N, C-alpha and C. Protein backbone atom coordinates (compact mmCIF):
# COMPACT_ATOMS: atom_id res chain seq x y z
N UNK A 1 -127.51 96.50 -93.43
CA UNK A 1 -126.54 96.30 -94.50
C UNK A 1 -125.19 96.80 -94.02
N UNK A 2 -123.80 96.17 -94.35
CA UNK A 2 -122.82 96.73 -94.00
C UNK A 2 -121.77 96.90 -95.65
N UNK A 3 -121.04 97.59 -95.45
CA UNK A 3 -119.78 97.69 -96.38
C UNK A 3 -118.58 97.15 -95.17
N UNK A 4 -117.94 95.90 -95.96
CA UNK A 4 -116.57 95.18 -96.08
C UNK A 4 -115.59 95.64 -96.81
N UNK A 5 -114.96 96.64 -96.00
CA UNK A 5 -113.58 96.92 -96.86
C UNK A 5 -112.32 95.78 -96.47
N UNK A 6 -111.72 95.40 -97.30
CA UNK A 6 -110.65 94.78 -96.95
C UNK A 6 -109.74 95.29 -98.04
N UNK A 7 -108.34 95.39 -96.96
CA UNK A 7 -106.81 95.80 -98.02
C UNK A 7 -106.40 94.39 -97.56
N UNK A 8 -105.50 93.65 -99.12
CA UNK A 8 -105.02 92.54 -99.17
C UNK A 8 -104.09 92.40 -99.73
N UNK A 9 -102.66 91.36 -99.71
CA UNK A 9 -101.82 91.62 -100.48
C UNK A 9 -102.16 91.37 -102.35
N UNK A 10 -101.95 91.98 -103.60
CA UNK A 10 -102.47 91.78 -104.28
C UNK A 10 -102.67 90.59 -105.24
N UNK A 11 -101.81 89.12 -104.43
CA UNK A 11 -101.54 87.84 -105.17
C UNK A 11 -102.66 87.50 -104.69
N UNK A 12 -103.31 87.75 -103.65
CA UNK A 12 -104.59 86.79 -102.81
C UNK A 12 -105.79 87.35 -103.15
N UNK A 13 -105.96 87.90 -104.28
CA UNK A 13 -107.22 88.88 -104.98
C UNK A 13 -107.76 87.32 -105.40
N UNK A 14 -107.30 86.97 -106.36
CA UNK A 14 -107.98 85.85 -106.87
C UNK A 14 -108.86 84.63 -105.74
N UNK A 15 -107.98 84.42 -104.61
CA UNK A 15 -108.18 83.73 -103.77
C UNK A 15 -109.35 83.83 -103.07
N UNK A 16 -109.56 85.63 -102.45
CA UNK A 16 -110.73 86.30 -102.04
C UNK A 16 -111.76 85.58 -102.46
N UNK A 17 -111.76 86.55 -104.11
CA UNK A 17 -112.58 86.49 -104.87
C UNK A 17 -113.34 85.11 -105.12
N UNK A 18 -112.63 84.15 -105.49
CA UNK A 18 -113.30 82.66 -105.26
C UNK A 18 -113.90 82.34 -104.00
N UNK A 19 -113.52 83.02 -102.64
CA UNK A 19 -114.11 82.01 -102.04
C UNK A 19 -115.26 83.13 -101.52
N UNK A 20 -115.47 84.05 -101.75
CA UNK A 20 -116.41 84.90 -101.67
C UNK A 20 -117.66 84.58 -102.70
N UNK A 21 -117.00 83.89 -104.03
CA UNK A 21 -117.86 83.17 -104.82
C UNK A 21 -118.36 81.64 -104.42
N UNK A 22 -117.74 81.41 -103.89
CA UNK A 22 -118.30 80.04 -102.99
C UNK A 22 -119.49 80.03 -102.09
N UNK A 23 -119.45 81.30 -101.62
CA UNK A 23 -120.72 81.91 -100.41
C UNK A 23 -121.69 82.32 -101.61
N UNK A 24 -121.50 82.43 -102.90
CA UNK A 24 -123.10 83.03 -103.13
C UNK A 24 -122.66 84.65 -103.48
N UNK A 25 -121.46 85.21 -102.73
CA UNK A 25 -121.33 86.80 -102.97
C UNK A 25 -120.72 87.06 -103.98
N UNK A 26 -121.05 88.00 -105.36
CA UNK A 26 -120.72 88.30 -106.18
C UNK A 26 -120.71 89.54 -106.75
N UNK A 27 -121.28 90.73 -105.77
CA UNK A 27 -120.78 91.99 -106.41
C UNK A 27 -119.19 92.38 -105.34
N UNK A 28 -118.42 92.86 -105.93
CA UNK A 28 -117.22 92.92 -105.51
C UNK A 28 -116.36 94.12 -105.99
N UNK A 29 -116.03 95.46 -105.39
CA UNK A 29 -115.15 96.50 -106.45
C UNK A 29 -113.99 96.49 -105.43
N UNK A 30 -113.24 96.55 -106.48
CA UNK A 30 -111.89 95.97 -106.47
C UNK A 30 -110.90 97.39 -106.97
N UNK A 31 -109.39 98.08 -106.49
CA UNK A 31 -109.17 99.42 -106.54
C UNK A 31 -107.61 98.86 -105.86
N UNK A 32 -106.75 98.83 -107.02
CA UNK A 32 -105.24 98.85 -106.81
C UNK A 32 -105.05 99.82 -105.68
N UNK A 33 -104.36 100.08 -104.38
CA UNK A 33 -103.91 101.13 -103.81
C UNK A 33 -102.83 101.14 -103.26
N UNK A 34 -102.18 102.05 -102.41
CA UNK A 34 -100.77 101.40 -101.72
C UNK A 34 -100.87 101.93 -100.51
N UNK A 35 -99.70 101.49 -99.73
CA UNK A 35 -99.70 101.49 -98.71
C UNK A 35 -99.02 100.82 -97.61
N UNK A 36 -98.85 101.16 -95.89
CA UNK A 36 -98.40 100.48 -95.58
C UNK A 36 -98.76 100.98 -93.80
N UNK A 37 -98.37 99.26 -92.97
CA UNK A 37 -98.64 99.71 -91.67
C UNK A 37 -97.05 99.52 -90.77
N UNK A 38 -97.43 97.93 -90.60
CA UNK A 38 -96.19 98.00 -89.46
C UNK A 38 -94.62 97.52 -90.38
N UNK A 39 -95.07 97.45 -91.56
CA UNK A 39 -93.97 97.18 -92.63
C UNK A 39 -93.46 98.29 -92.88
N UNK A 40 -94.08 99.43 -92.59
CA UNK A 40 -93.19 100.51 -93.16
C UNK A 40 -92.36 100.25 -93.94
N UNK A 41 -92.78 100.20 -95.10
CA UNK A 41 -92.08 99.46 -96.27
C UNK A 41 -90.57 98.63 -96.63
N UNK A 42 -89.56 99.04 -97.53
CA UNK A 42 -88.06 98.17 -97.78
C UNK A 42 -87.87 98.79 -98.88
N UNK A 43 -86.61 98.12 -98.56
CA UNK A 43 -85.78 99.01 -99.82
C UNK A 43 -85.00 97.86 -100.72
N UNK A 44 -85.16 98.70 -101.66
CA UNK A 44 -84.65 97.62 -102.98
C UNK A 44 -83.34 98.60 -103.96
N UNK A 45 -83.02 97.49 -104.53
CA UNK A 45 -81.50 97.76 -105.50
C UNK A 45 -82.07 97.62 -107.26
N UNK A 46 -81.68 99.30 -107.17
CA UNK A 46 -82.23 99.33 -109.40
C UNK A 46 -80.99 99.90 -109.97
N UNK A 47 -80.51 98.98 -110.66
CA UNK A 47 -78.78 99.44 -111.46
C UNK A 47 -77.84 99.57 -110.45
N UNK A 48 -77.67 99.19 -109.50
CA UNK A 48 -76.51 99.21 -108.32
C UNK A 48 -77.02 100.51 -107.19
N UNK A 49 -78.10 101.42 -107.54
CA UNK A 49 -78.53 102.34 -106.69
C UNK A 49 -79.89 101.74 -105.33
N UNK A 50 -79.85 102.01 -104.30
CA UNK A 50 -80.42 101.37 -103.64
C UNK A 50 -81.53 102.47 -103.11
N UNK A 51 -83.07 102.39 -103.10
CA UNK A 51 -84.07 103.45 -102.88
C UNK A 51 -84.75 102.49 -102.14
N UNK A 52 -85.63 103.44 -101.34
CA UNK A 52 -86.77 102.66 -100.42
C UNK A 52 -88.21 103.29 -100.94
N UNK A 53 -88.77 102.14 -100.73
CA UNK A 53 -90.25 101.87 -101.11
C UNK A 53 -90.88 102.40 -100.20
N UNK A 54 -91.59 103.14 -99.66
CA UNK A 54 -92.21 103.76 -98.69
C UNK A 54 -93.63 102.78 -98.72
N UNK A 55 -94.63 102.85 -99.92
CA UNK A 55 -95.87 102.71 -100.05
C UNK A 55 -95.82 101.20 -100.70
N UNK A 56 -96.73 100.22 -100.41
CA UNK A 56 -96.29 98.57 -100.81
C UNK A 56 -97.86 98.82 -101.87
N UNK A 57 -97.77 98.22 -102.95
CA UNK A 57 -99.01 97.68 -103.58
C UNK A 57 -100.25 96.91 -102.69
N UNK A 58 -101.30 97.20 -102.36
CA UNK A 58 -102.01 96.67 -102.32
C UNK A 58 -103.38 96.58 -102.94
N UNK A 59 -104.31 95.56 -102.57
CA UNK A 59 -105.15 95.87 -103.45
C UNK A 59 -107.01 95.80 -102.35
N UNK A 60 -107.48 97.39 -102.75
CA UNK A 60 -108.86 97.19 -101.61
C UNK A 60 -110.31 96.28 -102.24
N UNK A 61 -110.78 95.42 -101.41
CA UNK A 61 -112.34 95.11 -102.28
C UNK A 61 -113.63 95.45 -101.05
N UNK A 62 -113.87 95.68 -101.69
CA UNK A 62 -115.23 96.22 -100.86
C UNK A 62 -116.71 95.35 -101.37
N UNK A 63 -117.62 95.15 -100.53
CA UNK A 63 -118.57 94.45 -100.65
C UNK A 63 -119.44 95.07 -100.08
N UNK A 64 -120.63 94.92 -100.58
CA UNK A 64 -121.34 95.70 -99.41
C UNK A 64 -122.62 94.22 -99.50
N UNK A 65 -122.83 94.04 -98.27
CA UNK A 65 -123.66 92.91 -97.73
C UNK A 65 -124.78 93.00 -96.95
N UNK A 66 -125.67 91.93 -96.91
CA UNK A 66 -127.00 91.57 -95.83
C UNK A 66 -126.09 91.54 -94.42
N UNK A 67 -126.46 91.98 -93.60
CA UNK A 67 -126.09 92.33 -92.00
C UNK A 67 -125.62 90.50 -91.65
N UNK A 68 -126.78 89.68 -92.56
CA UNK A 68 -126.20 88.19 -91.66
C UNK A 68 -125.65 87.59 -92.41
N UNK A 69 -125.00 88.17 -93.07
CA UNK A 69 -124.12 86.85 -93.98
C UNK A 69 -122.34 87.76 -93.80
N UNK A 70 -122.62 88.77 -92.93
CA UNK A 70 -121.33 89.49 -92.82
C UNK A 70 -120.17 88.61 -92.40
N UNK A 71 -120.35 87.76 -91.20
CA UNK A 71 -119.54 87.31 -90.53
C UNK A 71 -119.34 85.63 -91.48
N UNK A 72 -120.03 84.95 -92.25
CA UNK A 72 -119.48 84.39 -92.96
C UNK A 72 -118.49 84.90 -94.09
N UNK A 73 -118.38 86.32 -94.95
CA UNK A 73 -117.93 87.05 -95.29
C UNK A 73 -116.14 87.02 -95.04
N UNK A 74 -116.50 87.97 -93.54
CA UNK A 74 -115.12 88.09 -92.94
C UNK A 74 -114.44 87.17 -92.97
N UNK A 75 -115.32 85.96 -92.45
CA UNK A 75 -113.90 84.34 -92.21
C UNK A 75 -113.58 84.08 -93.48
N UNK A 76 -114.45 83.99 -94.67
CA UNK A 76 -113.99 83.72 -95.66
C UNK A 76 -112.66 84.72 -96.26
N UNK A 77 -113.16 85.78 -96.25
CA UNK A 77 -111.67 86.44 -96.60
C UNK A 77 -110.20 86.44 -96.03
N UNK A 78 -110.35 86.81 -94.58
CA UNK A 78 -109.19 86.27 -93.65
C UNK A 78 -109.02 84.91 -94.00
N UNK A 79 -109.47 83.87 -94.00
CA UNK A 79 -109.22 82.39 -94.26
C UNK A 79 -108.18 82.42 -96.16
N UNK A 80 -108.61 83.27 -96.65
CA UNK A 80 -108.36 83.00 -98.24
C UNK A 80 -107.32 83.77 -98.49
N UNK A 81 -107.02 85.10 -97.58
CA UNK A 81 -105.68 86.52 -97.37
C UNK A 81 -104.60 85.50 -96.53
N UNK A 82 -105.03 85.24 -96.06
CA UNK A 82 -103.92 84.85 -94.95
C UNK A 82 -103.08 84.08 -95.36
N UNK A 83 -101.50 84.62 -95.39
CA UNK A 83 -100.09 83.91 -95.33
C UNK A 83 -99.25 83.30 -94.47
N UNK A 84 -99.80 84.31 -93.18
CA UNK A 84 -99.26 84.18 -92.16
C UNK A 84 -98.47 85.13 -91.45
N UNK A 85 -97.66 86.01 -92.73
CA UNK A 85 -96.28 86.89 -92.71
C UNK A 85 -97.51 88.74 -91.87
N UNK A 86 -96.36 89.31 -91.84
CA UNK A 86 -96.86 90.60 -91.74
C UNK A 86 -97.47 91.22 -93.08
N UNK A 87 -98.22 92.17 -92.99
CA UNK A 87 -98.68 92.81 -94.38
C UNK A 87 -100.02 92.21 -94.88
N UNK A 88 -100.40 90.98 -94.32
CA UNK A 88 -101.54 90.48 -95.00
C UNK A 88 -103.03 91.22 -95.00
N UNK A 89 -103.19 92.29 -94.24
CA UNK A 89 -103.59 93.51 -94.59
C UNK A 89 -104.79 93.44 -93.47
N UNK A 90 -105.77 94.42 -93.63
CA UNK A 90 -107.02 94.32 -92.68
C UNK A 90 -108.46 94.29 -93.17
N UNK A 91 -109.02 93.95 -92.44
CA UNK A 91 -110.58 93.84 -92.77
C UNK A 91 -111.72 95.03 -92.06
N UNK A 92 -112.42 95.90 -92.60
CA UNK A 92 -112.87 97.06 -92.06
C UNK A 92 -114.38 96.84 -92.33
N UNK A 93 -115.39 97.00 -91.25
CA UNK A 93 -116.66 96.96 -91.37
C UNK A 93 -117.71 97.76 -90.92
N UNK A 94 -118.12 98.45 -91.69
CA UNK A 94 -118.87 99.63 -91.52
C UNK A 94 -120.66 99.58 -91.77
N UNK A 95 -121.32 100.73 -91.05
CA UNK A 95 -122.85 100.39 -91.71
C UNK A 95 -123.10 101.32 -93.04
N UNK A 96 -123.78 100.38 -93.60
CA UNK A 96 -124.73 101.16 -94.78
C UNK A 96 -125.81 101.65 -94.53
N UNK A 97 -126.47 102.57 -94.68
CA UNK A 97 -127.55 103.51 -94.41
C UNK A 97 -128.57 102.96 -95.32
N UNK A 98 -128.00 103.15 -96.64
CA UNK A 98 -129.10 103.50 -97.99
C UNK A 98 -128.09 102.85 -99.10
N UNK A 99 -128.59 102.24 -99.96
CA UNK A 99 -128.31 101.48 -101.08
C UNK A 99 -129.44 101.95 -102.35
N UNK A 100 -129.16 102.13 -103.28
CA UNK A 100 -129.55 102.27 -104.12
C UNK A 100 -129.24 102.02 -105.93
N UNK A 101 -130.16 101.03 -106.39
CA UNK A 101 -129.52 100.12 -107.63
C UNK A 101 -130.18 101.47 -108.54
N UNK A 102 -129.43 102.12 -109.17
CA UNK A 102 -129.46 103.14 -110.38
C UNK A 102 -130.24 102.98 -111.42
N UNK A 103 -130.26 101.80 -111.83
CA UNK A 103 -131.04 101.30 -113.37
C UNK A 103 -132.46 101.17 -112.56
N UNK A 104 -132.61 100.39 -111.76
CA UNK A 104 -133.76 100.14 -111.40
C UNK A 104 -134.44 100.14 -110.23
N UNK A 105 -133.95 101.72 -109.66
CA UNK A 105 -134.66 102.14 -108.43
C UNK A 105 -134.54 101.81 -107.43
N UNK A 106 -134.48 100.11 -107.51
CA UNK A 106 -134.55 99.22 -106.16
C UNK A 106 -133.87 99.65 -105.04
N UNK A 107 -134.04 99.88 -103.86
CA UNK A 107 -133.59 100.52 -102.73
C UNK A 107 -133.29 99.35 -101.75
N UNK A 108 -131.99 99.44 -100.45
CA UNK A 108 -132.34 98.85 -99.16
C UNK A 108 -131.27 97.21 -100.10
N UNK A 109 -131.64 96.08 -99.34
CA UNK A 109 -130.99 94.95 -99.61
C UNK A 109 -130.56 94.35 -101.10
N UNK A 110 -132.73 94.54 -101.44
CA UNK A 110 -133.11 94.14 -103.23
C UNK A 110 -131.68 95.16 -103.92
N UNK A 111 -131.18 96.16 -103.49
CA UNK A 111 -130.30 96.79 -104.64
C UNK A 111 -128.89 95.87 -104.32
N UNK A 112 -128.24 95.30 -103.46
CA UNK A 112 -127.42 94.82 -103.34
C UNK A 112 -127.55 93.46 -104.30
């Protein structure tokens, strides 16, 4: 089992989300955050005063998946994030050990 973190810009949530629903995948947690890499953010103008944004909105979803459906996963999200521009964020993939569905015990994949 792995966990799919991906940070994305937060207009392409919807986008994800559909085509992650296209594959069949449907548990999905989703967590406004901010942040920033090689954008090191910009600066903007409020009432004629000009401040910089350090930290950009983004937004993380995490999945946690069967080991073989990961890499259909990934393309789907990069394919559905992608603008082209800088900022379109990254995709992070890690192992899961242990899963466990709360209501009903189920352990391992069955809890996913």
């Amino acid at each position: 089992m792995k966990l799919i973190t991906a940070i994305i810009k937060p207009f392409k949530q919807d986008d994800v989300r559909e085509a992650l629903s296209e594959l069949g995948i449907a548990g999905v947690t989703v967590t406004e955050v901010k942040g920033f890499g090689r954008q090191k953010g910009h600066t903007e103008l409020y009432r004629g005063a000009e401040y910089v944004v350090d930290f950009l909105p983004k937004v993380k979803m995490e999945i946690a998946i069967a080991e073989d459906r990961v890499d259909q996963a990934i393309e789907a999200i990069a394919k559905a994030a992608n603008t082209g521009k800088i900022g379109d964020g990254k995709i992070f993939v890690t192992t899961l050990e242990q899963v466990i569905r709360i209501r009903t015990g189920e352990t391992g994949e069955e809890a996913i």
